[in-house]
Coordinates of C-alpha atoms in Angstrom, one line a residue:
X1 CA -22.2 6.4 -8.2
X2 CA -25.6 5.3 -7.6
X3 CA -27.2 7.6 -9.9
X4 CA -24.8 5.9 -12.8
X5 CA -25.9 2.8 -10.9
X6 CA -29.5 3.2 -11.5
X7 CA -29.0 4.5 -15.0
X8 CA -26.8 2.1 -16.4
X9 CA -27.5 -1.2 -14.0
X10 CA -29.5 -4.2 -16.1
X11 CA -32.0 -6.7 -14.4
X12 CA -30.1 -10.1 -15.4
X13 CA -28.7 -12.3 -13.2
X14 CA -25.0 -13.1 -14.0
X15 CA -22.8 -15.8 -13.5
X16 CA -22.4 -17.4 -10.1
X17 CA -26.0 -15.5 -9.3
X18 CA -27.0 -18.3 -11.2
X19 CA -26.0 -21.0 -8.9
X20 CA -26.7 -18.9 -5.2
X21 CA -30.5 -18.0 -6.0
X22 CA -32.4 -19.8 -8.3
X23 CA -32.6 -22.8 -5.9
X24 CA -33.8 -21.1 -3.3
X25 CA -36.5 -19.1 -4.5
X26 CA -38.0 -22.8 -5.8
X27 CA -37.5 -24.7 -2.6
X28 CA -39.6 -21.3 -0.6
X29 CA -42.2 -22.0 -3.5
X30 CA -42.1 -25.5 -2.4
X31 CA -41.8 -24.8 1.8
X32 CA -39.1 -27.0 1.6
X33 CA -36.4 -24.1 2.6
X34 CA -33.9 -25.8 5.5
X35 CA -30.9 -24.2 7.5
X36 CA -28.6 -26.1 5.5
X37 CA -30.0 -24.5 2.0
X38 CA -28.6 -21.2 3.9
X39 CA -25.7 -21.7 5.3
X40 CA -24.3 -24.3 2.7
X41 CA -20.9 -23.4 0.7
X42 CA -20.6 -21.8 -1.9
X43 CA -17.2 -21.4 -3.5
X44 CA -15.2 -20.7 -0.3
X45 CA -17.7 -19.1 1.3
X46 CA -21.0 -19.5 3.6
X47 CA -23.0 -17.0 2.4
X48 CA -25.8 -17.1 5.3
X49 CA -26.5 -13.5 5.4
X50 CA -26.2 -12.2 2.1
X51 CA -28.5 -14.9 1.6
X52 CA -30.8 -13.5 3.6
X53 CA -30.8 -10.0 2.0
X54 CA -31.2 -11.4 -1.6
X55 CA -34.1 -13.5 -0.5
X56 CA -35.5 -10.6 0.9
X57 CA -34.8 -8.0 -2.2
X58 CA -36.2 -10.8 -4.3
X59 CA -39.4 -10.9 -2.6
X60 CA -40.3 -7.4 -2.3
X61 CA -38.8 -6.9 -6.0
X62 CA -39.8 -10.5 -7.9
X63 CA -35.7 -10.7 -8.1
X64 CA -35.0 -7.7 -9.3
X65 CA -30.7 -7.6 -9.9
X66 CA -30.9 -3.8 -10.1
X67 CA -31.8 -3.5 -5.9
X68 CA -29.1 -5.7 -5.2
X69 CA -26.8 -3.0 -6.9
X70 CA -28.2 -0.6 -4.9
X71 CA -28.0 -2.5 -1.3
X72 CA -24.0 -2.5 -2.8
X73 CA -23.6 1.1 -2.9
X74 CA -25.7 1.5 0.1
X75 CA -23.4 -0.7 2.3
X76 CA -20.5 1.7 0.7
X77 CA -22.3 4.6 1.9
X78 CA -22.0 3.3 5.7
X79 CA -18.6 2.4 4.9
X80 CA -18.0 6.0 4.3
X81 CA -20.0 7.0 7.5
X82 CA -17.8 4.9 9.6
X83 CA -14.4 6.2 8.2
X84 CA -15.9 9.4 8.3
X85 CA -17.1 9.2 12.2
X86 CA -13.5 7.4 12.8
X87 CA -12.0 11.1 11.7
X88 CA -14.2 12.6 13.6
X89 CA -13.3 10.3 16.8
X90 CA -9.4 9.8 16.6
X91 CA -8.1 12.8 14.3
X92 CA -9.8 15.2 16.2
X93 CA -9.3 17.9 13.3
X94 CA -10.9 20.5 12.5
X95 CA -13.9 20.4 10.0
X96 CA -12.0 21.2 7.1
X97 CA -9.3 18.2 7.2
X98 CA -11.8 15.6 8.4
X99 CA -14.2 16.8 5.4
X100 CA -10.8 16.6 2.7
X101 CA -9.7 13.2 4.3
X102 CA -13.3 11.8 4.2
X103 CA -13.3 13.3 0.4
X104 CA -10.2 11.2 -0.6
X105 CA -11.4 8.1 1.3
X106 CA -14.7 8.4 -0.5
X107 CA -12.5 8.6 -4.1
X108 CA -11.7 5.0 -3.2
X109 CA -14.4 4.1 -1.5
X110 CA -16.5 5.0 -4.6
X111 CA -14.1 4.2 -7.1
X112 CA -15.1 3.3 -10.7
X113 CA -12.5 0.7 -11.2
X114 CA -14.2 -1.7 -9.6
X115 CA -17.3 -1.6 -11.4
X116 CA -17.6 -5.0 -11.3
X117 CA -18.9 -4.9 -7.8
X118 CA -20.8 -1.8 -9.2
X119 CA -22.3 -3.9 -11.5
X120 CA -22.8 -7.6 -10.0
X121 CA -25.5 -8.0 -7.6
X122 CA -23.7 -11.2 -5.8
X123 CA -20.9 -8.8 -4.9
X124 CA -22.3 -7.7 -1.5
X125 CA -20.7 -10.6 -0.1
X126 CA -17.3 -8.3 -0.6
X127 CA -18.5 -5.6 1.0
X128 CA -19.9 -7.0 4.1
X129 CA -16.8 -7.9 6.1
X130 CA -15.5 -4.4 5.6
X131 CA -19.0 -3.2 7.1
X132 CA -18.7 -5.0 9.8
X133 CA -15.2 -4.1 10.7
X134 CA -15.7 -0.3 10.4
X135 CA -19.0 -0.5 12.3
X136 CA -17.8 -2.5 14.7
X137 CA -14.6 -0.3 15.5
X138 CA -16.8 2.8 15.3
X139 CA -19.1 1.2 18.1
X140 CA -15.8 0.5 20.2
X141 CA -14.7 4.1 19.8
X142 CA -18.6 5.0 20.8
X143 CA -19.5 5.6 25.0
X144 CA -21.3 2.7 24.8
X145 CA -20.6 0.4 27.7
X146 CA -18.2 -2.2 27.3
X147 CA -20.7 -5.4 27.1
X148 CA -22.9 -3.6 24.6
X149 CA -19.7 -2.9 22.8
X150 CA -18.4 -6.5 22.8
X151 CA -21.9 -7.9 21.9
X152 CA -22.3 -5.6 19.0
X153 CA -19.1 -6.2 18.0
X154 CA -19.5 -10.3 18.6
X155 CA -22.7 -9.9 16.3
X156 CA -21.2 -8.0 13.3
X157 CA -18.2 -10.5 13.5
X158 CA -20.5 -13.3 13.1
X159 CA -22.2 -11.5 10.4
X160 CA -18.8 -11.1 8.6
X161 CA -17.7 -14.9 8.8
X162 CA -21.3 -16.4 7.2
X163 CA -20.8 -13.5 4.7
X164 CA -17.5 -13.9 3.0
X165 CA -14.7 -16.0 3.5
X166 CA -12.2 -13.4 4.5
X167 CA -14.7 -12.1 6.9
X168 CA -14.1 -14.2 9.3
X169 CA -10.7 -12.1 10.0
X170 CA -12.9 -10.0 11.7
X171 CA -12.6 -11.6 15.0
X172 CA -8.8 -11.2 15.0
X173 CA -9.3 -7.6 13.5
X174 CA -11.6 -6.3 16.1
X175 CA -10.7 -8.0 19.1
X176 CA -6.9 -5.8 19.4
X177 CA -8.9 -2.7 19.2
X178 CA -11.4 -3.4 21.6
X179 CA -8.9 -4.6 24.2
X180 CA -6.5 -1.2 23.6
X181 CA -9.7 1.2 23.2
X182 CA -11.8 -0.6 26.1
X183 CA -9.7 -1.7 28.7
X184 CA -7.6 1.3 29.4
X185 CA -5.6 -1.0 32.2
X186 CA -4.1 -4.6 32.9
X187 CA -6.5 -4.4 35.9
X188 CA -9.5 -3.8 33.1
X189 CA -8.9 -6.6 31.6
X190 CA -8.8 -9.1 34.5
X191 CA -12.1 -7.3 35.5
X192 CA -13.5 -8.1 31.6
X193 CA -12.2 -11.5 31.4
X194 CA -15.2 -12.9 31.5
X195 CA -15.8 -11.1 28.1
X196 CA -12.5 -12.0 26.5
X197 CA -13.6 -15.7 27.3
X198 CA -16.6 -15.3 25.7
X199 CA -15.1 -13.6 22.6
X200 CA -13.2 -16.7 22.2
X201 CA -15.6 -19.3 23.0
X202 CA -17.7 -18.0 20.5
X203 CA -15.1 -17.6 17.7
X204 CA -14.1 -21.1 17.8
X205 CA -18.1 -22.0 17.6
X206 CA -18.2 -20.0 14.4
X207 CA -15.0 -21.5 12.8
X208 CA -16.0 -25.0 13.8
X209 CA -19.5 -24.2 12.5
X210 CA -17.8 -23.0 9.0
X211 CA -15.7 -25.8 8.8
X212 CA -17.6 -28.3 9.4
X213 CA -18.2 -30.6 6.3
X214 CA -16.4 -27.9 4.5
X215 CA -15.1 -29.1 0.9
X216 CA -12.3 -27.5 -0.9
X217 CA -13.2 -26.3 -4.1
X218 CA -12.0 -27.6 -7.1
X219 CA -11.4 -24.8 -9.0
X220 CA -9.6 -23.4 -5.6
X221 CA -5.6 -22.8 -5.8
X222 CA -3.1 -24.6 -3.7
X223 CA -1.2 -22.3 -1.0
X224 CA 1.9 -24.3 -1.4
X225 CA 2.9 -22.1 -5.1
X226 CA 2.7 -19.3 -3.2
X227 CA 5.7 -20.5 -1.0
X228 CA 7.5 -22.1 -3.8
X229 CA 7.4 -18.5 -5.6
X230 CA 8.0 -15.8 -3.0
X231 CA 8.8 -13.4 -5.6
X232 CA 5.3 -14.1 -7.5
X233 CA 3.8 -14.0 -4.5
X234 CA 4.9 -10.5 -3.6
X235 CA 4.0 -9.3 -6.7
X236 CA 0.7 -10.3 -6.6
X237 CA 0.0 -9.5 -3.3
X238 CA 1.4 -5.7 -4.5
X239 CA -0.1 -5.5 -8.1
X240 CA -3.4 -6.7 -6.1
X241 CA -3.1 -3.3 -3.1
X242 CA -1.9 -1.3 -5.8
X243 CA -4.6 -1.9 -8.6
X244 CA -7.4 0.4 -7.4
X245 CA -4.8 3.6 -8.2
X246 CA -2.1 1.7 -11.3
X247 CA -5.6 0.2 -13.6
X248 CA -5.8 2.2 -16.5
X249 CA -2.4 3.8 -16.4
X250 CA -0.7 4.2 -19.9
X251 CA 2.4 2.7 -18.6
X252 CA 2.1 -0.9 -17.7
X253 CA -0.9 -1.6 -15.5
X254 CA 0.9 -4.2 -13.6
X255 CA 4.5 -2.7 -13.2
X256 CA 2.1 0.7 -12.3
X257 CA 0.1 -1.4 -9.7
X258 CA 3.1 -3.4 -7.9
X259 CA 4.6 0.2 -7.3
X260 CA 1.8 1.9 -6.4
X261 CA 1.1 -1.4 -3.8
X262 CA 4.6 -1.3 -2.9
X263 CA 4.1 2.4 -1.7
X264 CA 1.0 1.6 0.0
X265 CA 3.2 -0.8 2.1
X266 CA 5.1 1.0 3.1
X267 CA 3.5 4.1 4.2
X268 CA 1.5 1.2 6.2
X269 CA 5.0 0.0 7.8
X270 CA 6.0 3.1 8.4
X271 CA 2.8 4.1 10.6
X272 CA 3.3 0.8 12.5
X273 CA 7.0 1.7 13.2
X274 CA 6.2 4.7 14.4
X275 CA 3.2 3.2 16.5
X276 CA 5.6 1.2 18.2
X277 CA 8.0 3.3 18.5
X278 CA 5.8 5.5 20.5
X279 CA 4.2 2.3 22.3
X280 CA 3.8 4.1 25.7
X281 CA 1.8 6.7 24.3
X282 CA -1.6 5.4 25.2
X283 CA -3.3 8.0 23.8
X284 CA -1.6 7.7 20.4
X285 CA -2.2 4.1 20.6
X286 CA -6.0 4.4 21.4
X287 CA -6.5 6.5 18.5
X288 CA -4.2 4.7 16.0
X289 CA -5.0 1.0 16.4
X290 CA -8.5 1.2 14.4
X291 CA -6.5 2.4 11.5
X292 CA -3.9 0.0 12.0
X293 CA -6.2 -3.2 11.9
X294 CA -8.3 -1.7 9.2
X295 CA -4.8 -1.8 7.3
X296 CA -4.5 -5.1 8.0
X297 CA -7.5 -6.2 6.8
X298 CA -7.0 -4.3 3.5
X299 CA -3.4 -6.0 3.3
X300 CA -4.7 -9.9 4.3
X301 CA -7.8 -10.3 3.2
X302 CA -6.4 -11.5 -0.2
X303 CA -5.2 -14.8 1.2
X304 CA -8.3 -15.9 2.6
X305 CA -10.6 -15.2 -0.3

C-alpha cells in the first residue's frame, strides 16, 4: 500500500483540505496563529492534533499532500503493530497462528476499498482514534506500572478526542480494560482510586473543553430519523460494518454489505455471550476485554462521527 501510495498519490489539496489549512499557514506567515485557530471546529470535530501534524508536514515539505498520505499509512502500520503485539499478549499462540491472524487483520487493515483515506491527506483524523485505542490497550497489557499506564493512556485519550469526533469514545473504551487488566482485585481498585478519580476529572475537562461554544453543523443530520426508522437504522448501521468485505460484490453491494455486517454482529455477540458466560474466569476476561472494547469501538463509532 504505500508503495501504490507513493506511485499513484497527487500533490493537490482536496475538498475540505481547503478549508482546515490554508488559513493557517497565512496567519503563521502573519504571527498571528492563536489557540483558538487550533482547536476551533471543524465539521464535528476539533481537530487540534492533526492540526498539528499538517502544520508540521507543511513546513518541512512547503505543503506537500503526498506526506500526509504517507503519515496515513504510517499510523496504519502502528495500528498493525498493536493488533499484532495484542496476539502476541492475550492469544498466547504459537508463531504461526499469531503471524496468519496478524496476516488477515493486516488484509483489512490495508484494505484498498477505502482508498479514499488512501488517497485524502485530511483523512488522518480517522485514523487517529483507532491509534490511540490500540496503543493505549497495548500499553495496559505492557508491565508498565499502573500510573505510567493510566497517564499514557490519559494522554492518548486526549489525543483521540481533539482528533476526531468519535475519538472521544476513547475514554469509555479504555477505561474497562484498564480496570479488568490493572486492578486484578476490588481491594486494587480502592487502593487506585485516586487514579480512577483522576480519569474522570479529566474526561469531563476534555468534554467540557469540546463543547464549549460548540455549533452544530448545518449540513449535520438529526438523531431523531434514526429513532423514527429503526429498520433504516439497522441497515445502515450493518451495510456500514459490513462494506469493507460486501463493496464490489457482483450481487448487490448493499444487500451483500448488510449481510456481511449482520455476520460481523453477531460473531461479535456471540464472543460477548460467551465472555459472560464464563464471567469468573479472570484470566479469560483479562485477555478478552481489549478485543471486546476494540469491537465496540468498531460497532459505535458511526454514531458519533
Amino acid at each position: 500500500m504505500g508503495i501504490l501510495i507513493i506511485t499513484y498519490s497527487v500533490n493537490i489539496p482536496y475538498w475540505d483540505q481547503w478549508n482546515l489549512m490554508p488559513q493557517l499557514f497565512i496567519k503563521i506567515s502573519q504571527n498571528s496563529l492563536s489557540w483558538q485557530d487550533l482547536i476551533a471546529q471543524h465539521n464535528e470535530s476539533r481537530k487540534l492534533f492533526p492540526r498539528l501534524i499538517f502544520l508540521g508536514l507543511g513546513y518541512l515539505t512547503n505543503w506537500d499532500v503526498r506526506y500526509e498520505m504517507l503519515a496515513i499509512f504510517l499510523l496504519a502500520c502502528l495500528v498493525s503493530v498493536n493488533i499484532y503485539r495484542l496476539n502476541r499478549l492475550t492469544l498466547r499462540l504459537n508463531l504461526f497462528p499469531t503471524l496468519l491472524l496478524g496476516f488477515l487483520a493486516n488484509i483489512l487493515i490495508f484494505s484498498g476499498i477505502q482508498y479514499d483515506n488512501w488517497f485524502w491527506g485530511i483523512q488522518l483524523v480517522v485514523f487517529m482514534p483507532i491509534v490511540c485505542i490500540t496503543t493505549a490497550i497495548s500499553a495496559i497489557y505492557s508491565r508498565l506500572n499502573i500510573r505510567y499506564k493510566f497517564l499514557i493512556c490519559m494522554m492518548l485519550c486526549i489525543i483521540s478526542t481533539f482528533s476526531y469526533s468519535n475519538g472521544m469514545i476513547a475514554w469509555v473504551i479504555v477505561l474497562p480494560v484498564l480496570i479488568l487488566v490493572s486492578a486484578k482485585s476490588r481491594s486494587d481498585l480502592l487502593k487506585q482510586k485516586w487514579l480512577f478519580l483522576s480519569w474522570i476529572a479529566v474526561f469531563t475537562t476534555n468534554i467540557i473543553i469540546y463543547f464549549y461554544d460548540y455549533q452544530k453543523p448545518e449540513l449535520a443530520p438529526s438523531i431523531i430519523p434514526a429513532f423514527q426508522n429503526p429498520e433504516q437504522t439497522l441497515q445502515f448501521l450493518l451495510a456500514f460494518l459490513g462494506s469493507p468485505l460486501g463493496s464490489g460484490a457482483q450481487i448487490s453491494p448493499l444487500i451483500y454489505s448488510t449481510f456481511i455486517g449482520g455476520v460481523e454482529i453477531g460473531i461479535f455477540l456471540c464472543l460477548c455471550l460467551y465472555l459472560i458466560k464464563h464471567i469468573q474466569d479472570n484470566s479469560l476476561l483479562e485477555r478478552m476485554i481489549g478485543w471486546i472494547m476494540i469491537g465496540f469501538y468498531a460497532i459505535f463509532r458511526r454514531n458519533f462521527l
